Short mmCIF file of C-alpha atoms and ligand atoms in Angstrom, two decimals:
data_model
loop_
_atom_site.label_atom_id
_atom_site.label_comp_id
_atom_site.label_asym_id
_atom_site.label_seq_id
_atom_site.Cartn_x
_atom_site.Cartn_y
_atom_site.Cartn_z
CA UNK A 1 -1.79 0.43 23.74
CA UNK A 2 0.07 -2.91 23.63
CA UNK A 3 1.60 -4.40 20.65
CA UNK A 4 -1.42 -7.03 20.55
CA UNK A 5 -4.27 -3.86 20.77
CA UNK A 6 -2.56 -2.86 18.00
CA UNK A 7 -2.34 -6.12 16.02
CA UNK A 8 -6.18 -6.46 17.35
CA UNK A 9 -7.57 -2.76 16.29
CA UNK A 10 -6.27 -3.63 13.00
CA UNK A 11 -7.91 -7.16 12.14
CA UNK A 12 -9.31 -7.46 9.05
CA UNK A 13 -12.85 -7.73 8.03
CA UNK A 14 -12.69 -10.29 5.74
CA UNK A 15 -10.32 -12.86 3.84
CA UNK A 16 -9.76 -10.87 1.06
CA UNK A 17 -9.23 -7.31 2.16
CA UNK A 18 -7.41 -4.54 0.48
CA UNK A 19 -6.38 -1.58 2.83
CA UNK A 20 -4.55 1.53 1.83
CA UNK A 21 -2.28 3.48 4.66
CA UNK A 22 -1.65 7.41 4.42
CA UNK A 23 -0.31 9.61 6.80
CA UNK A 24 -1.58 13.47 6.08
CA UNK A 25 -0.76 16.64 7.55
CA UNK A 26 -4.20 18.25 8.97
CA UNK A 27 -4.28 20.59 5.89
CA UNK A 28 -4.10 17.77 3.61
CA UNK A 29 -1.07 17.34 2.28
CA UNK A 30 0.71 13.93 1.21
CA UNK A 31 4.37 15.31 1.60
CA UNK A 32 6.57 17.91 3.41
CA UNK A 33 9.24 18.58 0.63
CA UNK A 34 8.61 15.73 -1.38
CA UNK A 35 8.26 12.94 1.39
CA UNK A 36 5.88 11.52 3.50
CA UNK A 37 8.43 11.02 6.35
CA UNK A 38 8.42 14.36 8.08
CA UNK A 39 4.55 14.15 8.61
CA UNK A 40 4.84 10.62 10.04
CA UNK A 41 5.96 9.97 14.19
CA UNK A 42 6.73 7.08 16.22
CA UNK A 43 2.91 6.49 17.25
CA UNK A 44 2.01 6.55 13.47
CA UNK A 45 5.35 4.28 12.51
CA UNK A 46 4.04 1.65 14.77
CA UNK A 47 0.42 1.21 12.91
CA UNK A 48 2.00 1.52 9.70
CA UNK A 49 4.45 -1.76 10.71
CA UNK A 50 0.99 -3.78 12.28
CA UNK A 51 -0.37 -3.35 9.24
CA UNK A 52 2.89 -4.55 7.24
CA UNK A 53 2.94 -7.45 9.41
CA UNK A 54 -0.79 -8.31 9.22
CA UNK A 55 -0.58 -8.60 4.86
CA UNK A 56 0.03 -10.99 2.29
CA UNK A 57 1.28 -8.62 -0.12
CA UNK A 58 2.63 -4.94 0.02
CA UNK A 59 1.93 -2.64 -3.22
CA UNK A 60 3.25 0.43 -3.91
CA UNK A 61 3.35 2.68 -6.65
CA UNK A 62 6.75 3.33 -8.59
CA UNK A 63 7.20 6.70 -7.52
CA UNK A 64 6.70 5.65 -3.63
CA UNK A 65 8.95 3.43 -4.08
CA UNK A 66 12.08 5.62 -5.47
CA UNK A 67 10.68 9.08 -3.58
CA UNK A 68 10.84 6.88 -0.04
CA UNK A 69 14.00 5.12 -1.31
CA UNK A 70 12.05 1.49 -0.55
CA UNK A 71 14.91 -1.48 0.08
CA UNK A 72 13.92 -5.02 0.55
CA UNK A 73 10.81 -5.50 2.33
CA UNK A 74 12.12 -6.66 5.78
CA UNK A 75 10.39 -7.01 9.27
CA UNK A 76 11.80 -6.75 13.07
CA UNK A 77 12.35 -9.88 14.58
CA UNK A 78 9.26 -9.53 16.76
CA UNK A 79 7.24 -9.23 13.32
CA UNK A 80 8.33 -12.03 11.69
CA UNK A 81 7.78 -14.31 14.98
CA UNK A 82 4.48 -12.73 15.47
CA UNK A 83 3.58 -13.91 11.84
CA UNK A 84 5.36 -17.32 12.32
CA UNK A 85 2.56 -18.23 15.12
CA UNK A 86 -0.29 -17.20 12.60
CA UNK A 87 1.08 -19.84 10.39
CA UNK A 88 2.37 -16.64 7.75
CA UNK A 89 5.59 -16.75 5.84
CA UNK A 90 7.75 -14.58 7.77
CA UNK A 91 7.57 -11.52 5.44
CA UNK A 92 5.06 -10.27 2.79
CA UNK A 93 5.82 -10.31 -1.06
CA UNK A 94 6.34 -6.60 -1.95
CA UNK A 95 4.37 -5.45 -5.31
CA UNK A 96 5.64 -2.65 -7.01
CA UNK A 97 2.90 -0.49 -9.58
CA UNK A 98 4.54 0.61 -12.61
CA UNK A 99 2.93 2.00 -16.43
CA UNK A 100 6.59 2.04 -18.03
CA UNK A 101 9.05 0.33 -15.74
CA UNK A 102 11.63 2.86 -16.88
CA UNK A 103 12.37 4.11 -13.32
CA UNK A 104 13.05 0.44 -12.14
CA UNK A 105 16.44 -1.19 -12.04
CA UNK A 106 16.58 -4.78 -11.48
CA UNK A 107 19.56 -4.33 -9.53
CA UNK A 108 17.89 -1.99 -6.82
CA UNK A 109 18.03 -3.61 -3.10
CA UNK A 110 13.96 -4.04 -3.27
CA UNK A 111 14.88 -6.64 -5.78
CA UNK A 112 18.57 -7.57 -5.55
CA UNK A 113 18.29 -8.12 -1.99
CA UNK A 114 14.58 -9.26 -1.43
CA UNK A 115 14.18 -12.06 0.79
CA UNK A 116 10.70 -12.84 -1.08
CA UNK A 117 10.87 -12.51 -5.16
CA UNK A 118 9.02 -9.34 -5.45
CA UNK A 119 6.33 -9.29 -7.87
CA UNK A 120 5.78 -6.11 -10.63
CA UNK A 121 2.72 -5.25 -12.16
CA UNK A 122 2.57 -3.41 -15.54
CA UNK A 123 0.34 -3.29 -18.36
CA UNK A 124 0.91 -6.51 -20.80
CA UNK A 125 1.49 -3.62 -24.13
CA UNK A 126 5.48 -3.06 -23.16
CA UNK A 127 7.89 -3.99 -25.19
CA UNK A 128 9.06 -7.31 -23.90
CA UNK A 129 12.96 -6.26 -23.95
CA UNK A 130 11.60 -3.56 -21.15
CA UNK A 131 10.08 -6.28 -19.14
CA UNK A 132 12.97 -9.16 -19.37
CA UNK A 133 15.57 -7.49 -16.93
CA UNK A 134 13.22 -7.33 -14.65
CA UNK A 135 12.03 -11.07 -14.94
CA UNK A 136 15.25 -12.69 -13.36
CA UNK A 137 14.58 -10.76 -10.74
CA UNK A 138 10.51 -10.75 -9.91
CA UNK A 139 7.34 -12.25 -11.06
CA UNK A 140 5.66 -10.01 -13.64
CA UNK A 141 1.41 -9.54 -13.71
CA UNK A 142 1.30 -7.81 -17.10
CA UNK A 143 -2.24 -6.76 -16.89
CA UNK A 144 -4.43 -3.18 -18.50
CA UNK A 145 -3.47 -1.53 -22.18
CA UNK A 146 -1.48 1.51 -22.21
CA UNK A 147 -1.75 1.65 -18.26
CA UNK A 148 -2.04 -0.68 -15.43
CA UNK A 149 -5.37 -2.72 -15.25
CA UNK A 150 -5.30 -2.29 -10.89
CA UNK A 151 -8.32 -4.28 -10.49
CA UNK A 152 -7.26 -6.87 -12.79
CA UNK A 153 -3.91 -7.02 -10.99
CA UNK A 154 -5.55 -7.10 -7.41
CA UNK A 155 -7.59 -9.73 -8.71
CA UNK A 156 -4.25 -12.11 -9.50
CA UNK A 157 -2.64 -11.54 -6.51
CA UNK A 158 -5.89 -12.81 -4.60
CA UNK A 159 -5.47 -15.56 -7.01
CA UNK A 160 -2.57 -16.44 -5.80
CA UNK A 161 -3.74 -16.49 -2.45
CA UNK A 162 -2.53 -13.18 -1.63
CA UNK A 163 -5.63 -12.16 0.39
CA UNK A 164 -4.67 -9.19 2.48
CA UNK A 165 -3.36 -6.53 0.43
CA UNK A 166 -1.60 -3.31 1.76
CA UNK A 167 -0.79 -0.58 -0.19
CA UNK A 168 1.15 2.21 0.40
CA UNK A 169 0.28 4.51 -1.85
CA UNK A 170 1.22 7.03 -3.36
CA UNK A 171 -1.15 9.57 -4.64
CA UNK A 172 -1.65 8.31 -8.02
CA UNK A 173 -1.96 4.48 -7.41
CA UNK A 174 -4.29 5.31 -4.82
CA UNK A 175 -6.44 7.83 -7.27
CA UNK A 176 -6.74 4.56 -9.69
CA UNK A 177 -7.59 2.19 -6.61
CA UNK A 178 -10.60 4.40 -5.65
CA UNK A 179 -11.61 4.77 -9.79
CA UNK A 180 -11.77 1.28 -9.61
CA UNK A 181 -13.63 0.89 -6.42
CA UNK A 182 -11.06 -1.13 -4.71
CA UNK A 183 -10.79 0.25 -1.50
CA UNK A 184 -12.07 -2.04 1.28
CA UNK A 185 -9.89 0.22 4.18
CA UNK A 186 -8.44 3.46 4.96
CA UNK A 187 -6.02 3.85 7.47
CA UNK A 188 -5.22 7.30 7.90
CA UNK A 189 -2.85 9.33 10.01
CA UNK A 190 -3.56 13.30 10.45
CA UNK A 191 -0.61 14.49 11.70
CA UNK A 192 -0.68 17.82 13.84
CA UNK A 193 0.88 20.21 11.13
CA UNK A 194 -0.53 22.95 8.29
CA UNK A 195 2.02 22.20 5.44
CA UNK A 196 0.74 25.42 3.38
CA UNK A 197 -0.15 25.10 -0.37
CA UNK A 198 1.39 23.12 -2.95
CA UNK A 199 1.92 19.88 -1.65
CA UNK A 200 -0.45 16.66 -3.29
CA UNK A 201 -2.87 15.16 -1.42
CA UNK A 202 -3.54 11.40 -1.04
CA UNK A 203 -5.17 11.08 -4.02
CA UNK A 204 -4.38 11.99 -6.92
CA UNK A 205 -4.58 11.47 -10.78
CA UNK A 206 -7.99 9.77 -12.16
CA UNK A 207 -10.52 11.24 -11.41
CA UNK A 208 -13.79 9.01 -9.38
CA UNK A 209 -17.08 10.08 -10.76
CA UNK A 210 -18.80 9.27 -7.32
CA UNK A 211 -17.80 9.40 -3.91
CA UNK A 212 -17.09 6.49 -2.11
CA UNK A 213 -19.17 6.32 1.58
CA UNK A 214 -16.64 4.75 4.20
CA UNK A 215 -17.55 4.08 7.97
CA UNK A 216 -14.95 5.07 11.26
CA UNK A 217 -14.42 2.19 12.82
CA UNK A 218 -11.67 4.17 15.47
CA UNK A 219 -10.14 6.82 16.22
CA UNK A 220 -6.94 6.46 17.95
CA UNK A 221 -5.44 10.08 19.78
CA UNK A 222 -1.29 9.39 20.08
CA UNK A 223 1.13 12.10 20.46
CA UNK A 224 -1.03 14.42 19.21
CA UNK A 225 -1.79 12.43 15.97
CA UNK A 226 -4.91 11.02 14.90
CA UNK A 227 -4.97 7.70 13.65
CA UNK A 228 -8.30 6.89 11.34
CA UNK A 229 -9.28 3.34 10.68
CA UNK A 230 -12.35 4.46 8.00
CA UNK A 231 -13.97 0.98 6.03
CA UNK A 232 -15.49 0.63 3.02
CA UNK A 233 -19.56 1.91 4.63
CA UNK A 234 -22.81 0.68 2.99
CA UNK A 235 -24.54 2.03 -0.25
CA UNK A 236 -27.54 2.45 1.92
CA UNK A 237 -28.13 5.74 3.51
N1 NAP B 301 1.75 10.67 2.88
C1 NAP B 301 1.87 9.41 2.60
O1 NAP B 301 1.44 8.56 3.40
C2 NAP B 301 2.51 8.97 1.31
C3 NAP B 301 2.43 7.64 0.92
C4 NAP B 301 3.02 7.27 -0.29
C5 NAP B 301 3.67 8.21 -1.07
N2 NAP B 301 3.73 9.48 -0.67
C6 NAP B 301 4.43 10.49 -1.50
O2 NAP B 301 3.83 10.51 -2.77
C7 NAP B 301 4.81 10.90 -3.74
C8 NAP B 301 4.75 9.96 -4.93
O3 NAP B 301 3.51 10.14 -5.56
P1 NAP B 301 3.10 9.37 -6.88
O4 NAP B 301 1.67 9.65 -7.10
O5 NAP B 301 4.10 9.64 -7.95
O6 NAP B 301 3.34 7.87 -6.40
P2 NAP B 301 2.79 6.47 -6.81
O7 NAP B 301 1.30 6.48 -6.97
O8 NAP B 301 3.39 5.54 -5.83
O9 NAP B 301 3.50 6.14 -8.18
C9 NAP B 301 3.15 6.72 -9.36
C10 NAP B 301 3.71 5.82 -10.44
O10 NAP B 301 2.96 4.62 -10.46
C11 NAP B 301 2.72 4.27 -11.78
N3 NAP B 301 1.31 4.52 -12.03
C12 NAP B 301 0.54 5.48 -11.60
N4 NAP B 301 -0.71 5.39 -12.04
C13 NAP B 301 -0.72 4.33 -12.74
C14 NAP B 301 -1.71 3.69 -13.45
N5 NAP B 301 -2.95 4.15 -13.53
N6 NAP B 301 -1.38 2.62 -14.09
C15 NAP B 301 -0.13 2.18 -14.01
N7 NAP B 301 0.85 2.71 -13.34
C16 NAP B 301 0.54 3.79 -12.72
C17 NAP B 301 3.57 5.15 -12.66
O11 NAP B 301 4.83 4.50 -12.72
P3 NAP B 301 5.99 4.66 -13.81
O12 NAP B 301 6.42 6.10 -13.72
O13 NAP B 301 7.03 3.72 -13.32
O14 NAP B 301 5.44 4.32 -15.11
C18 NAP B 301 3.61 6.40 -11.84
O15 NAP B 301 4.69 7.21 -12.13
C19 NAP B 301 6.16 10.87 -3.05
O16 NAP B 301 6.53 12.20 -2.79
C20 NAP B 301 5.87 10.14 -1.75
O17 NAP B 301 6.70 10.60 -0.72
C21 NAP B 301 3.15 9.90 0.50
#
């Protein structure tokens, strides 16, 4: 496929549009030794840029963000040009999920050397001399009691005209995003590999009392992979 089939597969459905982006092994697990990295290829690298180009805003949970080692939230050249002629900023805000920011140093290169202010969402209960490091350096949505409100928080960003949301995961942010019915896309890489017992899965953490229906919408074959596009499928059966 060509750069623009790839920009095209992944159009989104409507203005405000949250998508979530996995890669898996074909036994279901997350992570090979604690990463998503050796379950992900060049064929399933390329979607997961696309679809880092194509949003307004990236979340991620806290511990995606220290397991992958996430710096500042920069794009190739080609990316940034592709999203000048859509009229985008050149690079998305990043988001970063957190219940007790105490993993999260302000002077970390996703902050220090962001080339958007990053934005961090907690719940609005933390001690304020918690949050105030981390307000020279991002915005803060303090939203939920005891834990992150995610709906609430997805709700500001679109607010703020932050439209087309991309997260990244992990596990336990994605658990919550399902909970609270949030999930408009899944794009999901099952990578040739059995990674054996032990490892998470995609979701993880609170529990859903229902199932959520989605529809395929493709199914790309690359190297072996397959790359899902599932969306959000209709309450009727
Ligand atoms: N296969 C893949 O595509 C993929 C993608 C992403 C991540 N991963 C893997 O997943 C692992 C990380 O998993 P994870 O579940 O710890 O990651 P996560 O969901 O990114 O982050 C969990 C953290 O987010 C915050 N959080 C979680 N639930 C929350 C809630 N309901 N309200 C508020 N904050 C909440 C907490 O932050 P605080 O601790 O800061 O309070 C929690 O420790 C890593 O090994 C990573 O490599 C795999």
């Amino acid at each position: 496929m060509t750069d623009d089939e790839v920009y095209a597969a992944y159009a989104p459905l409507a203005p405000d549009w949250l998508r979530v982006n996995f890669v898996s092994s074909a036994d279901g697990a997350a992570t090979l030794e604690g990463l998503s990295g050796p379950l992900s290829g060049a064929e399933d690298k390329r979607v997961f840029k696309v679809l880092r180009a194509r949003c307004d805003v990236l979340v991620a949970g806290s511990g995606t963000v220290l397991a992958e080692g996430y710096g500042p939230l920069v794009l190739s050249p080609e990316r940034m040009a592709w999203r000048r002629a859509q009229g985008l900023p050149e690079v998305p805000v990043m988001a970063i999920v957190s219940r007790t920011l105490s993993r999260l140093s302000p002077r970390a290169g996703i902050f220090a050397e962001a080339p958007r202010r990053p934005i961090v969402i907690c719940p609005r209960d933390l001690p304020e001399a918690r949050i105030e490091p981390l307000r020279e350096v991002a915005d803060i949505i303090e939203t939920g009691v005891g834990t992150v409100n995610l709906k609430g928080a997805m709700g500001v960003l679109r607010e703020r005209g932050m439209g087309q949301i991309l997260c990244e995961g992990g596990p336990r942010v994605f658990g919550e995003l399902i909970a609270e019915d949030q999930v408009d896309e899944l794009d999901l890489t099952l990578s040739p590999l059995l990674a054996g017992a032990g490892a998470v899965r995609i979701a993880e953490g609170r529990e859903t009392a229902e199932a959520r229906r989605l529809e395929l919408r493709h199914v790309i074959e690359a190297g072996g992979n397959l790359i899902l596009r599932y969306v959000r499928g209709s309450t009727d059966e």
